[in-house]
mmCIF file of C-alpha atoms in Angstrom:
data_model
loop_
_atom_site.group_PDB
_atom_site.id
_atom_site.type_symbol
_atom_site.label_atom_id
_atom_site.label_comp_id
_atom_site.label_asym_id
_atom_site.label_seq_id
_atom_site.Cartn_x
_atom_site.Cartn_y
_atom_site.Cartn_z
ATOM 1 C CA UNK A 1 -0.041 0.076 0.273
ATOM 2 C CA UNK A 2 1.343 3.111 -1.038
ATOM 3 C CA UNK A 3 2.104 5.768 1.877
ATOM 4 C CA UNK A 4 1.791 9.692 1.562
ATOM 5 C CA UNK A 5 4.136 11.606 3.733
ATOM 6 C CA UNK A 6 4.722 14.772 4.430
ATOM 7 C CA UNK A 7 7.366 16.603 2.675
ATOM 8 C CA UNK A 8 8.937 17.877 5.863
ATOM 9 C CA UNK A 9 9.755 14.161 6.581
ATOM 10 C CA UNK A 10 11.021 12.947 3.457
ATOM 11 C CA UNK A 11 14.531 11.867 3.518
ATOM 12 C CA UNK A 12 17.287 12.961 1.287
ATOM 13 C CA UNK A 13 17.039 10.263 -0.457
ATOM 14 C CA UNK A 14 13.121 10.065 -0.794
ATOM 15 C CA UNK A 15 13.544 13.499 -1.867
ATOM 16 C CA UNK A 16 16.049 12.833 -4.785
ATOM 17 C CA UNK A 17 14.197 9.781 -6.012
ATOM 18 C CA UNK A 18 11.085 12.069 -6.394
ATOM 19 C CA UNK A 19 12.626 15.107 -7.915
ATOM 20 C CA UNK A 20 14.512 12.216 -10.183
ATOM 21 C CA UNK A 21 11.164 10.733 -11.331
ATOM 22 C CA UNK A 22 9.680 14.385 -11.752
ATOM 23 C CA UNK A 23 12.706 15.042 -14.132
ATOM 24 C CA UNK A 24 12.289 11.763 -16.123
ATOM 25 C CA UNK A 25 8.616 12.238 -16.780
ATOM 26 C CA UNK A 26 9.323 15.860 -17.608
ATOM 27 C CA UNK A 27 12.249 14.348 -20.205
ATOM 28 C CA UNK A 28 9.993 11.974 -21.957
ATOM 29 C CA UNK A 29 6.990 14.363 -22.747
ATOM 30 C CA UNK A 30 4.410 12.660 -20.573
ATOM 31 C CA UNK A 31 4.521 15.491 -17.857
ATOM 32 C CA UNK A 32 3.264 18.284 -20.212
ATOM 33 C CA UNK A 33 0.415 16.120 -20.986
ATOM 34 C CA UNK A 34 -0.790 16.465 -17.349
ATOM 35 C CA UNK A 35 -0.348 20.176 -17.596
ATOM 36 C CA UNK A 36 -2.621 20.440 -20.859
ATOM 37 C CA UNK A 37 -4.986 18.185 -19.379
ATOM 38 C CA UNK A 38 -5.267 20.355 -16.275
ATOM 39 C CA UNK A 39 -5.597 23.730 -18.347
ATOM 40 C CA UNK A 40 -8.142 22.383 -20.317
ATOM 41 C CA UNK A 41 -10.650 21.789 -17.731
ATOM 42 C CA UNK A 42 -9.881 25.102 -15.591
ATOM 43 C CA UNK A 43 -10.449 26.676 -18.775
ATOM 44 C CA UNK A 44 -13.949 25.421 -19.411
ATOM 45 C CA UNK A 45 -15.292 25.133 -16.065
ATOM 46 C CA UNK A 46 -17.594 28.170 -15.625
ATOM 47 C CA UNK A 47 -20.215 28.721 -13.010
ATOM 48 C CA UNK A 48 -23.105 28.434 -15.304
ATOM 49 C CA UNK A 49 -21.917 25.924 -17.594
ATOM 50 C CA UNK A 50 -20.617 22.404 -17.614
ATOM 51 C CA UNK A 51 -17.868 22.140 -14.793
ATOM 52 C CA UNK A 52 -15.971 18.690 -13.748
ATOM 53 C CA UNK A 53 -12.303 19.957 -12.143
ATOM 54 C CA UNK A 54 -13.518 23.002 -10.484
ATOM 55 C CA UNK A 55 -16.122 25.244 -8.989
ATOM 56 C CA UNK A 56 -18.047 22.277 -8.964
ATOM 57 C CA UNK A 57 -18.797 19.381 -6.014
ATOM 58 C CA UNK A 58 -16.353 17.380 -8.411
ATOM 59 C CA UNK A 59 -13.057 19.464 -7.599
ATOM 60 C CA UNK A 60 -12.029 16.925 -4.976
ATOM 61 C CA UNK A 61 -12.550 13.724 -7.025
ATOM 62 C CA UNK A 62 -11.638 14.982 -9.821
ATOM 63 C CA UNK A 63 -8.314 15.971 -8.554
ATOM 64 C CA UNK A 64 -8.097 12.785 -6.340
ATOM 65 C CA UNK A 65 -8.098 10.635 -9.822
ATOM 66 C CA UNK A 66 -5.871 13.295 -11.417
ATOM 67 C CA UNK A 67 -2.763 12.513 -8.909
ATOM 68 C CA UNK A 68 -3.812 8.876 -8.838
ATOM 69 C CA UNK A 69 -2.874 9.201 -12.705
ATOM 70 C CA UNK A 70 -0.053 11.137 -11.693
ATOM 71 C CA UNK A 71 1.383 9.077 -9.440
ATOM 72 C CA UNK A 72 1.054 6.032 -11.019
ATOM 73 C CA UNK A 73 3.266 7.568 -13.763
ATOM 74 C CA UNK A 74 6.056 8.504 -11.117
ATOM 75 C CA UNK A 75 5.778 4.669 -9.975
ATOM 76 C CA UNK A 76 6.435 3.505 -13.566
ATOM 77 C CA UNK A 77 10.112 5.551 -13.445
ATOM 78 C CA UNK A 78 10.344 4.350 -9.390
ATOM 79 C CA UNK A 79 8.304 1.826 -7.828
ATOM 80 C CA UNK A 80 9.475 3.537 -4.306
ATOM 81 C CA UNK A 81 8.073 7.225 -5.363
ATOM 82 C CA UNK A 82 4.912 8.302 -3.637
ATOM 83 C CA UNK A 83 3.575 11.900 -3.780
ATOM 84 C CA UNK A 84 4.368 13.785 -0.732
ATOM 85 C CA UNK A 85 1.996 16.263 0.796
ATOM 86 C CA UNK A 86 2.880 19.923 1.676
ATOM 87 C CA UNK A 87 1.205 21.106 5.134
ATOM 88 C CA UNK A 88 0.806 24.669 4.206
ATOM 89 C CA UNK A 89 -0.644 25.535 7.611
ATOM 90 C CA UNK A 90 2.720 24.341 9.420
ATOM 91 C CA UNK A 91 5.336 25.094 6.460
ATOM 92 C CA UNK A 92 4.191 28.328 5.893
ATOM 93 C CA UNK A 93 7.355 30.307 5.174
ATOM 94 C CA UNK A 94 9.984 30.642 2.065
ATOM 95 C CA UNK A 95 12.514 29.368 4.159
ATOM 96 C CA UNK A 96 10.514 25.984 4.684
ATOM 97 C CA UNK A 97 12.366 22.988 3.425
ATOM 98 C CA UNK A 98 10.184 22.430 0.312
ATOM 99 C CA UNK A 99 11.845 25.444 -1.110
ATOM 100 C CA UNK A 100 15.414 24.343 -0.455
ATOM 101 C CA UNK A 101 17.805 23.686 -3.321
ATOM 102 C CA UNK A 102 18.271 20.311 -2.823
ATOM 103 C CA UNK A 103 14.363 19.859 -3.645
ATOM 104 C CA UNK A 104 12.029 22.372 -5.213
ATOM 105 C CA UNK A 105 13.985 25.330 -5.375
ATOM 106 C CA UNK A 106 13.067 28.851 -4.103
ATOM 107 C CA UNK A 107 11.432 31.790 -5.272
ATOM 108 C CA UNK A 108 11.807 33.738 -8.198
ATOM 109 C CA UNK A 109 13.871 36.774 -8.821
ATOM 110 C CA UNK A 110 12.626 39.878 -8.648
ATOM 111 C CA UNK A 111 12.720 41.129 -12.217
ATOM 112 C CA UNK A 112 11.075 38.084 -13.918
ATOM 113 C CA UNK A 113 10.195 35.777 -11.682
ATOM 114 C CA UNK A 114 12.699 33.067 -12.916
ATOM 115 C CA UNK A 115 13.170 30.416 -10.272
ATOM 116 C CA UNK A 116 17.433 30.154 -10.253
ATOM 117 C CA UNK A 117 18.034 27.438 -7.814
ATOM 118 C CA UNK A 118 16.883 23.676 -7.596
ATOM 119 C CA UNK A 119 16.715 20.834 -9.976
ATOM 120 C CA UNK A 120 13.577 22.523 -11.757
ATOM 121 C CA UNK A 121 15.719 26.146 -12.872
ATOM 122 C CA UNK A 122 16.094 26.727 -16.118
ATOM 123 C CA UNK A 123 19.728 27.029 -16.177
ATOM 124 C CA UNK A 124 19.674 23.016 -15.486
ATOM 125 C CA UNK A 125 18.237 22.661 -19.172
ATOM 126 C CA UNK A 126 15.516 20.019 -17.574
ATOM 127 C CA UNK A 127 12.786 22.110 -16.837
ATOM 128 C CA UNK A 128 11.860 24.047 -19.762
ATOM 129 C CA UNK A 129 7.931 25.279 -19.659
ATOM 130 C CA UNK A 130 6.416 23.670 -22.808
ATOM 131 C CA UNK A 131 2.488 24.415 -21.829
ATOM 132 C CA UNK A 132 2.422 28.072 -21.683
ATOM 133 C CA UNK A 133 -0.058 30.985 -20.983
ATOM 134 C CA UNK A 134 2.851 33.428 -22.379
ATOM 135 C CA UNK A 135 6.064 33.301 -23.968
ATOM 136 C CA UNK A 136 8.189 32.567 -20.939
ATOM 137 C CA UNK A 137 10.130 29.296 -20.812
ATOM 138 C CA UNK A 138 11.412 29.242 -17.635
ATOM 139 C CA UNK A 139 9.943 28.248 -13.832
ATOM 140 C CA UNK A 140 8.209 31.386 -12.380
ATOM 141 C CA UNK A 141 7.105 32.040 -8.189
ATOM 142 C CA UNK A 142 6.508 34.890 -6.343
ATOM 143 C CA UNK A 143 6.375 33.605 -2.969
ATOM 144 C CA UNK A 144 4.443 35.722 -0.437
ATOM 145 C CA UNK A 145 3.906 38.609 -3.005
ATOM 146 C CA UNK A 146 0.203 37.453 -4.534
ATOM 147 C CA UNK A 147 -1.167 37.375 -1.214
ATOM 148 C CA UNK A 148 0.950 37.562 2.286
ATOM 149 C CA UNK A 149 -0.327 34.825 4.415
ATOM 150 C CA UNK A 150 -0.729 31.136 3.616
ATOM 151 C CA UNK A 151 -3.855 29.511 5.322
ATOM 152 C CA UNK A 152 -3.945 28.793 8.975
ATOM 153 C CA UNK A 153 -4.503 25.684 10.767
ATOM 154 C CA UNK A 154 -7.479 27.126 12.687
ATOM 155 C CA UNK A 155 -9.024 28.407 9.371
ATOM 156 C CA UNK A 156 -8.586 25.015 8.186
ATOM 157 C CA UNK A 157 -10.274 23.355 11.068
ATOM 158 C CA UNK A 158 -13.230 25.852 10.736
ATOM 159 C CA UNK A 159 -13.818 24.405 6.988
ATOM 160 C CA UNK A 160 -13.216 20.890 8.478
ATOM 161 C CA UNK A 161 -16.141 21.321 11.301
ATOM 162 C CA UNK A 162 -18.776 22.335 8.148
ATOM 163 C CA UNK A 163 -21.047 19.190 8.348
ATOM 164 C CA UNK A 164 -22.072 19.367 4.709
ATOM 165 C CA UNK A 165 -20.536 18.263 1.468
ATOM 166 C CA UNK A 166 -21.739 21.024 -0.918
ATOM 167 C CA UNK A 167 -25.158 23.121 -1.788
ATOM 168 C CA UNK A 168 -26.852 24.587 -4.680
ATOM 169 C CA UNK A 169 -26.215 26.042 -7.018
ATOM 170 C CA UNK A 170 -23.065 23.833 -6.802
ATOM 171 C CA UNK A 171 -20.359 26.334 -8.381
ATOM 172 C CA UNK A 172 -18.331 29.046 -6.586
ATOM 173 C CA UNK A 173 -20.904 30.497 -4.519
ATOM 174 C CA UNK A 174 -22.011 27.734 -2.902
ATOM 175 C CA UNK A 175 -22.002 27.174 0.860
ATOM 176 C CA UNK A 176 -20.326 23.996 2.629
ATOM 177 C CA UNK A 177 -17.288 22.020 2.704
ATOM 178 C CA UNK A 178 -16.093 21.828 -0.989
ATOM 179 C CA UNK A 179 -16.292 25.379 -1.941
ATOM 180 C CA UNK A 180 -14.553 26.659 1.505
ATOM 181 C CA UNK A 181 -12.126 24.333 0.836
ATOM 182 C CA UNK A 182 -11.635 25.384 -3.012
ATOM 183 C CA UNK A 183 -11.559 28.600 -2.013
ATOM 184 C CA UNK A 184 -14.458 30.482 -3.983
ATOM 185 C CA UNK A 185 -16.037 31.227 -0.186
ATOM 186 C CA UNK A 186 -14.676 31.887 3.467
ATOM 187 C CA UNK A 187 -10.552 31.721 4.211
ATOM 188 C CA UNK A 188 -9.924 31.243 0.939
ATOM 189 C CA UNK A 189 -7.873 27.913 1.270
ATOM 190 C CA UNK A 190 -6.490 25.696 -1.820
ATOM 191 C CA UNK A 191 -6.969 28.859 -4.342
ATOM 192 C CA UNK A 192 -4.982 30.924 -1.910
ATOM 193 C CA UNK A 193 -2.209 28.815 -1.971
ATOM 194 C CA UNK A 194 -1.845 28.743 -5.783
ATOM 195 C CA UNK A 195 -1.728 32.658 -5.413
ATOM 196 C CA UNK A 196 0.689 32.476 -2.622
ATOM 197 C CA UNK A 197 3.526 30.602 -4.698
ATOM 198 C CA UNK A 198 2.825 32.538 -7.617
ATOM 199 C CA UNK A 199 4.169 32.489 -11.145
ATOM 200 C CA UNK A 200 2.706 29.599 -13.399
ATOM 201 C CA UNK A 201 0.526 27.965 -9.693
ATOM 202 C CA UNK A 202 -1.212 31.377 -10.191
ATOM 203 C CA UNK A 203 -2.709 30.249 -13.877
ATOM 204 C CA UNK A 204 -4.094 27.048 -15.591
ATOM 205 C CA UNK A 205 -1.241 25.648 -16.266
ATOM 206 C CA UNK A 206 -0.551 25.101 -12.661
ATOM 207 C CA UNK A 207 1.020 21.921 -12.668
ATOM 208 C CA UNK A 208 4.156 23.344 -14.772
ATOM 209 C CA UNK A 209 5.073 23.842 -10.825
ATOM 210 C CA UNK A 210 6.487 20.897 -9.132
ATOM 211 C CA UNK A 211 4.815 22.130 -6.058
ATOM 212 C CA UNK A 212 1.073 21.792 -7.420
ATOM 213 C CA UNK A 213 1.155 17.874 -6.856
ATOM 214 C CA UNK A 214 2.285 18.525 -2.814
ATOM 215 C CA UNK A 215 -0.400 21.303 -2.677
ATOM 216 C CA UNK A 216 -3.098 18.941 -3.973
ATOM 217 C CA UNK A 217 -1.791 15.930 -2.212
ATOM 218 C CA UNK A 218 -2.914 17.807 0.992
ATOM 219 C CA UNK A 219 -6.234 19.481 -0.169
ATOM 220 C CA UNK A 220 -6.785 15.827 -0.748
ATOM 221 C CA UNK A 221 -5.859 14.932 2.661
ATOM 222 C CA UNK A 222 -8.040 17.169 4.243
ATOM 223 C CA UNK A 223 -10.903 15.859 2.413
ATOM 224 C CA UNK A 224 -9.965 12.816 4.179
ATOM 225 C CA UNK A 225 -9.639 14.232 7.204
ATOM 226 C CA UNK A 226 -13.028 15.951 6.869
ATOM 227 C CA UNK A 227 -14.855 12.103 5.820
ATOM 228 C CA UNK A 228 -13.353 10.963 9.113
ATOM 229 C CA UNK A 229 -14.771 13.795 10.579
ATOM 230 C CA UNK A 230 -18.264 13.428 9.023
ATOM 231 C CA UNK A 231 -18.951 9.920 8.040
ATOM 232 C CA UNK A 232 -22.624 10.635 7.585
ATOM 233 C CA UNK A 233 -21.984 12.987 5.038
ATOM 234 C CA UNK A 234 -21.479 12.091 2.213
ATOM 235 C CA UNK A 235 -21.137 13.651 -1.638
ATOM 236 C CA UNK A 236 -23.632 15.712 -3.016
ATOM 237 C CA UNK A 237 -25.170 16.235 -5.260
ATOM 238 C CA UNK A 238 -26.809 12.571 -5.640
ATOM 239 C CA UNK A 239 -28.888 12.487 -9.006
ATOM 240 C CA UNK A 240 -30.302 14.455 -11.373
ATOM 241 C CA UNK A 241 -28.152 17.753 -11.570
ATOM 242 C CA UNK A 242 -27.705 19.821 -14.475
ATOM 243 C CA UNK A 243 -23.726 21.014 -15.603
ATOM 244 C CA UNK A 244 -22.510 18.744 -12.498
ATOM 245 C CA UNK A 245 -20.716 15.383 -11.980
ATOM 246 C CA UNK A 246 -23.625 13.464 -9.495
ATOM 247 C CA UNK A 247 -22.482 10.905 -7.388
ATOM 248 C CA UNK A 248 -22.634 7.893 -9.985
ATOM 249 C CA UNK A 249 -21.801 10.190 -13.133
ATOM 250 C CA UNK A 250 -18.847 9.604 -14.859
ATOM 251 C CA UNK A 251 -15.780 12.037 -14.700
ATOM 252 C CA UNK A 252 -14.006 13.419 -17.801
ATOM 253 C CA UNK A 253 -11.625 12.718 -19.267
ATOM 254 C CA UNK A 254 -11.371 9.602 -18.044
ATOM 255 C CA UNK A 255 -15.152 8.318 -18.301
ATOM 256 C CA UNK A 256 -14.245 5.141 -16.194
ATOM 257 C CA UNK A 257 -14.775 6.498 -12.742
ATOM 258 C CA UNK A 258 -17.147 8.490 -10.730
ATOM 259 C CA UNK A 259 -17.181 10.451 -7.467
ATOM 260 C CA UNK A 260 -18.489 7.334 -5.997
ATOM 261 C CA UNK A 261 -15.513 5.565 -6.902
ATOM 262 C CA UNK A 262 -13.169 8.048 -5.123
ATOM 263 C CA UNK A 263 -14.692 8.182 -1.815
ATOM 264 C CA UNK A 264 -12.391 5.863 -0.055
ATOM 265 C CA UNK A 265 -8.919 6.909 -0.500
ATOM 266 C CA UNK A 266 -7.516 4.177 1.468
ATOM 267 C CA UNK A 267 -8.587 1.924 -1.364
ATOM 268 C CA UNK A 268 -5.485 3.555 -3.315
ATOM 269 C CA UNK A 269 -2.948 4.759 -0.096
ATOM 270 C CA UNK A 270 -3.090 5.996 2.969
ATOM 271 C CA UNK A 271 -1.325 8.827 4.971
ATOM 272 C CA UNK A 272 1.200 8.634 7.147
ATOM 273 C CA UNK A 273 -0.820 10.270 10.309
ATOM 274 C CA UNK A 274 -3.685 7.315 9.755
ATOM 275 C CA UNK A 275 -2.784 4.157 12.071
ATOM 276 C CA UNK A 276 -2.740 1.657 9.063
ATOM 277 C CA UNK A 277 0.224 3.962 7.714
ATOM 278 C CA UNK A 278 2.185 3.847 10.821
ATOM 279 C CA UNK A 279 2.388 0.488 11.431
ATOM 280 C CA UNK A 280 3.197 0.127 7.652
ATOM 281 C CA UNK A 281 6.246 2.435 7.878
#
């Protein structure tokens, strides 16, 4: 069973294996296909039309499947690699270990946002941005510039306390847990982290920055934490809802998976905070 670990607990060897697997997916062109998929959905998902990956109830199961597919690709390169998660309520400064030169590299330079250190720096020649929103081929970040503070544990706990998964009109104006976690309402959790990182993370091509995967692995963990707190509160809507993915509807682009199939993460992996994960370490 795959165990997803907090990135702060990774050994130097685990960090190197993860970054090497990312670089290999990039070299073969597989990585950019994930960027293209994400960008296509974020551009197409609207509040008033068909919405699948964002601004909708299926935001969480869609990204769970998206991460599973990416993790499987990493494991084809190195079977021992799993997606780590970034707990941005704890590792919340530009000095956190994930931004070190031996892992993701740090913020971009003031002039153009270009990341200059770490394995994904443009100068290495191994991380050219191919799926772009502009003409720049280098990874960009502006840590803490677009918004000063990452979400706090207290803000996360308040969202985790919400008892209802989602509600009509099932978009970015909805009340409920999903929309507050996605960040269109309330404390602005998931969305705020994208803005805090800046650069490509603030655009539809956000997976160009490898931190995307660790951010979404933590968002996924928060969904699992919410499910554990509210076992009687399931995915909504159940059926017959226009423009969104109901519980047993298939999700594009896969068309072989429903939100119901994604409700139990333990079919696929556990987190290092769960008892079963601790016994397997």
